[in-house]
Short mmCIF file of C-alpha atoms in Angstrom, two decimals:
data_model
loop_
_atom_site.label_atom_id
_atom_site.label_comp_id
_atom_site.label_asym_id
_atom_site.label_seq_id
_atom_site.Cartn_x
_atom_site.Cartn_y
_atom_site.Cartn_z
CA MET M 101 -0.03 -0.03 0.00
CA ARG M 102 1.29 3.51 -0.87
CA GLY M 103 2.21 5.83 2.01
CA PRO M 104 0.62 9.23 2.59
CA ARG M 105 1.26 11.80 0.03
CA ARG M 106 3.93 14.49 0.57
CA ARG M 107 4.00 17.80 -1.17
CA LEU M 108 6.91 19.17 -3.06
CA PRO M 109 7.85 22.92 -2.31
CA ALA M 110 5.25 25.49 -3.34
CA LEU M 111 5.51 27.17 -6.65
CA PRO M 112 7.24 30.46 -6.45
CA ALA M 113 5.06 33.60 -6.44
CA LEU M 114 4.75 35.12 -9.91
CA LEU M 115 3.21 38.20 -11.52
CA TRP M 116 0.42 37.80 -14.07
CA LEU M 117 1.13 37.68 -17.82
CA ALA M 118 -1.77 38.02 -20.09
CA LEU M 119 -4.44 37.09 -22.56
CA ALA M 120 -4.84 40.36 -24.38
CA PRO M 121 -2.11 42.48 -26.12
CA LEU M 122 -0.57 45.28 -24.21
CA PRO M 123 -0.35 48.72 -26.03
CA GLY M 124 2.87 49.48 -27.66
CA ALA M 125 5.69 47.16 -28.33
CA PRO M 126 7.99 45.74 -25.56
CA GLY M 127 11.67 46.32 -25.43
CA PRO M 128 14.26 44.21 -27.06
CA ALA M 129 14.38 41.94 -24.09
CA ALA M 130 10.85 41.96 -22.72
CA ARG M 131 9.99 39.58 -19.97
CA ALA M 132 6.61 38.60 -18.46
CA GLU M 133 5.16 36.26 -15.93
CA LEU M 134 1.64 34.91 -15.23
CA ARG M 135 -0.31 32.45 -13.16
CA VAL M 136 -3.43 30.78 -14.72
CA ARG M 137 -5.94 28.58 -12.89
CA VAL M 138 -6.65 25.38 -14.86
CA ARG M 139 -8.87 22.40 -14.36
CA LEU M 140 -7.29 18.99 -14.23
CA PRO M 141 -8.88 15.79 -15.73
CA GLY M 142 -10.18 14.61 -12.30
CA GLY M 143 -11.82 18.01 -11.71
CA GLN M 144 -9.26 19.50 -9.33
CA VAL M 145 -8.14 23.03 -9.96
CA THR M 146 -4.49 23.86 -10.06
CA GLU M 147 -2.30 26.83 -10.96
CA GLU M 148 0.10 27.07 -13.85
CA SER M 149 2.86 29.56 -13.87
CA LEU M 150 4.12 30.87 -17.16
CA GLN M 151 7.19 32.97 -17.94
CA ALA M 152 8.35 34.42 -21.28
CA ASP M 153 11.70 36.03 -22.07
CA SER M 154 11.95 37.43 -25.57
CA GLY M 155 15.60 38.32 -24.96
CA SER M 156 16.66 34.70 -24.58
CA ASP M 157 13.76 33.68 -26.85
CA CYS M 158 12.37 31.22 -24.20
CA ILE M 159 9.13 30.30 -22.69
CA SER M 160 8.65 28.16 -19.49
CA LEU M 161 5.53 26.71 -18.00
CA GLU M 162 5.15 24.97 -14.63
CA LEU M 163 2.23 23.11 -13.00
CA ARG M 164 1.48 20.61 -10.13
CA THR M 165 -0.29 17.48 -11.31
CA ALA M 166 -3.08 15.71 -9.44
CA ASP M 167 -0.68 13.17 -7.91
CA GLY M 168 1.61 15.97 -6.57
CA ALA M 169 4.27 15.87 -9.19
CA LEU M 170 5.74 19.29 -10.35
CA VAL M 171 6.01 19.38 -14.19
CA THR M 172 8.01 22.02 -16.05
CA LEU M 173 8.02 22.69 -19.87
CA THR M 174 10.83 24.92 -21.23
CA ALA M 175 10.70 25.90 -24.95
CA ASP M 176 14.01 27.22 -26.17
CA PHE M 177 13.23 28.67 -29.65
CA ARG M 178 16.77 29.82 -30.34
CA GLN M 179 18.16 26.21 -30.13
CA GLU M 180 14.92 24.53 -31.35
CA VAL M 181 14.83 22.52 -28.06
CA LYS M 182 11.97 21.53 -25.75
CA ILE M 183 12.71 20.38 -22.19
CA PHE M 184 10.25 18.50 -20.02
CA ARG M 185 11.06 18.14 -16.35
CA ALA M 186 9.17 16.02 -13.79
CA LEU M 187 9.79 16.09 -10.07
CA ILE M 188 7.89 13.08 -8.84
CA LEU M 189 7.17 12.45 -5.17
CA GLY M 190 9.14 9.38 -3.81
CA GLU M 191 7.92 6.64 -1.64
CA LEU M 192 10.21 6.69 1.39
CA GLU M 193 8.79 3.46 2.75
CA ARG M 194 9.89 1.64 -0.47
CA GLY M 195 13.46 2.92 -0.36
CA GLN M 196 13.09 6.05 -2.65
CA SER M 197 14.32 9.42 -2.01
CA GLN M 198 11.97 12.36 -1.22
CA PHE M 199 11.52 12.96 -4.95
CA GLN M 200 12.77 11.68 -8.20
CA ALA M 201 13.74 14.04 -10.99
CA LEU M 202 13.46 13.18 -14.87
CA CYS M 203 14.21 15.35 -17.89
CA PHE M 204 13.02 14.62 -21.39
CA VAL M 205 14.59 16.67 -24.21
CA THR M 206 13.10 16.82 -27.67
CA ARG M 207 13.15 18.97 -30.78
CA LEU M 208 10.97 22.10 -30.72
CA HIS M 209 9.05 22.50 -33.89
CA ARG M 210 7.81 25.85 -34.98
CA ASN M 211 4.07 26.60 -34.40
CA GLU M 212 3.93 24.31 -31.42
CA ILE M 213 3.54 27.19 -29.09
CA ILE M 214 3.31 30.93 -29.60
CA PRO M 215 6.61 32.87 -30.08
CA SER M 216 8.23 34.28 -26.86
CA GLU M 217 7.86 37.79 -28.18
CA SER M 218 4.09 37.39 -28.50
CA MET M 219 3.91 35.76 -25.02
CA ALA M 220 5.69 38.68 -23.48
CA LYS M 221 3.12 41.13 -24.88
CA LEU M 222 0.23 39.46 -23.10
CA ARG M 223 -1.59 40.64 -20.06
CA GLN M 224 -4.05 38.75 -17.71
CA LYS M 225 -7.78 39.08 -17.89
CA ASN M 226 -10.06 37.72 -15.25
CA PRO M 227 -7.30 36.06 -13.02
CA ARG M 228 -9.80 33.99 -11.04
CA THR M 229 -11.34 32.29 -13.98
CA VAL M 230 -10.68 28.51 -14.18
CA ARG M 231 -9.51 27.94 -17.78
CA GLN M 232 -9.85 24.82 -19.99
CA ALA M 233 -8.01 24.41 -23.26
CA GLU M 234 -9.98 25.34 -26.39
CA GLU M 235 -8.23 22.40 -28.31
CA VAL M 236 -7.04 18.96 -27.25
CA ARG M 237 -3.96 17.89 -29.23
CA GLY M 238 -3.32 14.17 -29.68
CA LEU M 239 -1.30 12.15 -27.19
CA GLU M 240 2.33 11.78 -28.38
CA HIS M 241 4.21 8.52 -27.43
CA LEU M 242 7.96 9.04 -27.58
CA SER M 243 10.71 6.35 -27.21
CA MET M 244 13.64 8.10 -25.44
CA ASP M 245 16.52 5.93 -26.45
CA VAL M 246 19.43 8.27 -25.88
CA ALA M 247 20.93 9.64 -22.66
CA VAL M 248 22.23 13.12 -22.51
CA ASN M 249 25.41 14.03 -20.54
CA PHE M 250 24.37 16.88 -18.17
CA SER M 251 27.92 18.40 -17.95
CA LYS M 252 27.96 18.90 -21.82
CA GLY M 253 24.16 19.67 -22.12
CA ALA M 254 24.58 23.47 -22.18
CA GLN M 255 25.93 22.97 -25.81
CA LEU M 256 22.52 21.74 -26.81
CA SER M 257 20.56 24.30 -24.77
CA SER M 258 21.82 26.66 -21.97
CA HIS M 259 18.57 25.97 -20.03
CA ILE M 260 19.46 22.30 -19.46
CA HIS M 261 21.96 23.32 -16.72
CA ASN M 262 19.26 24.95 -14.53
CA VAL M 263 16.15 22.91 -15.54
CA CYS M 264 17.74 19.55 -15.24
CA ALA M 265 20.04 20.00 -12.35
CA GLU M 266 18.18 17.59 -10.16
CA ALA M 267 18.01 14.98 -12.91
CA LYS M 268 21.81 14.87 -13.90
CA GLU M 269 21.60 10.99 -14.32
CA ALA M 270 18.14 10.95 -15.93
CA ILE M 271 18.22 13.14 -18.99
CA TYR M 272 16.74 11.47 -22.11
CA THR M 273 16.26 12.25 -25.78
CA ARG M 274 15.46 10.51 -29.09
CA GLU M 275 17.89 9.37 -31.68
CA GLU M 276 15.87 11.11 -34.52
CA ASP M 277 16.22 14.39 -32.66
CA VAL M 278 19.95 13.85 -32.04
CA LYS M 279 20.41 13.41 -35.83
CA PHE M 280 18.68 16.85 -36.32
CA TRP M 281 20.92 18.60 -33.72
CA LEU M 282 24.07 16.98 -35.16
CA GLU M 283 23.23 18.40 -38.46
CA LYS M 284 23.14 21.86 -36.77
CA GLY M 285 26.66 21.27 -35.44
CA VAL M 286 25.95 20.10 -31.92
CA ASP M 287 28.77 17.97 -30.35
CA GLY M 288 27.74 14.35 -30.51
CA SER M 289 29.92 13.26 -27.53
CA MET M 290 27.12 14.40 -25.16
CA PHE M 291 24.80 11.67 -26.31
CA GLU M 292 24.93 7.86 -25.35
CA VAL M 293 22.58 5.31 -26.96
CA LEU M 294 20.79 3.46 -24.28
CA PRO M 295 20.20 -0.35 -24.14
CA GLN M 296 17.27 -1.59 -26.18
CA THR M 297 15.23 -4.79 -26.29
CA SER M 298 17.35 -5.90 -29.35
CA ASP M 299 20.47 -5.62 -27.14
CA LEU M 300 19.00 -7.31 -24.08
CA PRO M 301 16.39 -10.02 -25.07
CA ASP M 302 15.10 -10.33 -21.54
CA LEU M 303 14.45 -6.60 -21.20
CA GLN M 304 10.83 -6.13 -20.18
CA ARG M 305 8.50 -3.18 -19.55
CA CYS M 306 8.77 -2.19 -15.88
CA LYS M 307 5.07 -2.85 -15.20
CA LEU M 308 5.78 -6.55 -16.20
CA CYS M 309 8.95 -6.95 -14.26
CA ALA M 310 8.62 -8.63 -10.91
CA ASP M 311 12.18 -7.95 -9.74
CA ARG M 312 12.56 -4.33 -8.39
CA TRP M 313 16.40 -4.52 -9.09
CA LYS M 314 16.38 -5.61 -12.74
CA PRO M 315 16.64 -3.24 -15.65
CA CYS M 316 13.45 -2.48 -17.68
CA ILE M 317 11.67 -0.05 -19.87
CA CYS M 318 9.85 2.68 -17.90
CA SER M 319 7.07 4.64 -19.01
CA TYR M 320 6.09 8.03 -17.70
CA SER M 321 3.16 10.12 -18.86
CA LEU M 322 2.47 13.80 -18.33
CA SER M 323 0.00 16.38 -19.56
CA ILE M 324 0.37 20.15 -20.23
CA GLU M 325 -3.25 21.09 -19.49
CA TRP M 326 -3.20 24.62 -20.82
CA TYR M 327 -0.78 26.58 -22.97
CA PRO M 328 -0.92 29.26 -25.61
CA CYS M 329 -0.38 27.30 -28.79
CA MET M 330 -1.58 29.71 -31.45
CA LEU M 331 -2.17 33.43 -32.08
CA LYS M 332 -5.67 34.73 -33.07
CA TYR M 333 -5.78 37.49 -35.63
CA CYS M 334 -8.49 40.16 -35.89
CA LYS M 335 -9.27 42.43 -38.90
CA SER M 336 -9.66 46.25 -38.96
CA ARG M 337 -10.55 48.69 -41.64
CA ASP M 338 -9.07 52.13 -41.98
CA ALA M 339 -10.68 55.36 -43.03
CA ALA M 340 -9.75 54.55 -46.69
CA GLY M 341 -11.55 51.09 -46.34
CA LYS M 342 -8.23 49.21 -46.41
CA VAL M 343 -8.42 45.93 -44.32
CA SER M 344 -5.51 44.80 -42.25
CA SER M 345 -5.04 42.04 -39.65
CA TYR M 346 -3.54 42.32 -36.26
CA LYS M 347 -2.75 39.90 -33.34
CA CYS M 348 -5.67 40.09 -30.90
CA GLY M 349 -5.38 37.11 -28.54
CA ILE M 350 -4.41 33.51 -28.24
CA ARG M 351 -5.74 29.94 -28.69
CA SER M 352 -5.17 27.53 -25.88
CA CYS M 353 -4.29 23.82 -26.30
CA GLN M 354 -3.87 20.71 -23.99
CA LYS M 355 -1.35 17.96 -24.90
CA GLY M 356 -0.37 14.76 -23.34
CA TYR M 357 3.09 12.95 -23.71
CA THR M 358 4.10 9.38 -22.80
CA PHE M 359 7.87 8.72 -22.63
CA ASP M 360 9.41 5.22 -22.64
CA TYR M 361 13.03 4.95 -21.55
CA TYR M 362 15.53 2.53 -20.12
CA VAL M 363 16.23 2.32 -16.32
CA PRO M 364 18.99 0.11 -14.76
CA GLN M 365 16.48 -1.05 -12.08
CA LYS M 366 12.68 -1.03 -11.67
CA GLN M 367 13.15 0.68 -8.28
CA LEU M 368 13.49 3.85 -10.40
CA CYS M 369 10.06 3.42 -11.92
CA LEU M 370 7.74 2.17 -9.16
CA TRP M 371 4.73 4.28 -10.55
CA ASP M 372 4.65 2.20 -13.68
CA GLU M 373 3.30 -0.89 -11.82
CA GLU M 374 0.19 0.99 -10.91
CA THR M 375 -0.89 1.80 -14.47
#
């Protein structure tokens, strides 16, 4: 039986970023922060904090899930890198530490999320409103078959050093994303291909593995419940009748991810036996 739930440290207090454009253009390195109330699938309400920095061309989002895990998404537009971090509550009575940290690094595609410059221009409306995403995007199932060396990760994205500091031995990516980054000139020595089923015929999924000390393929799922995925455009007509369009808001999305990755022992993947 699982022990009582413990809570991770509280989210830092943040200012509000927004859902309507601010008048005028921001400076060359505009920064903004916000907190949004969102509803989780089970009906609970949680707060997401979002930050945008157009100077470093980066957006980050953080929320606490229904089971108490703290999930962070960092989008580094400059390097075309997306970083997911999960701080998962440990089970002390089963020999785990207070929390377990994981980092999953994938390629960031354009149009997945609104640009940092646009995010930094937003301001909050109705801060007490509980928001639900306008669009639910399909679940993405990713096989994370490569480990990333933390000490060299800054060459891939400078944000890895801060975001993944608690997950130094648990940073994962995909071989197909590695190929993309290698073509951009990233140093390949930071990547190490992980054992696969073809290498270890006895390698099972952790949920099927009876021995807590055997290696297995772990699965971890997370969901970003609300994020600004697209810009909305409105039209205006001037005195001469000429029509022009301008950014007038955002469209929000929800998206889930499941990551499969190798662990040297099932003890590092105890949640998988409950799914």
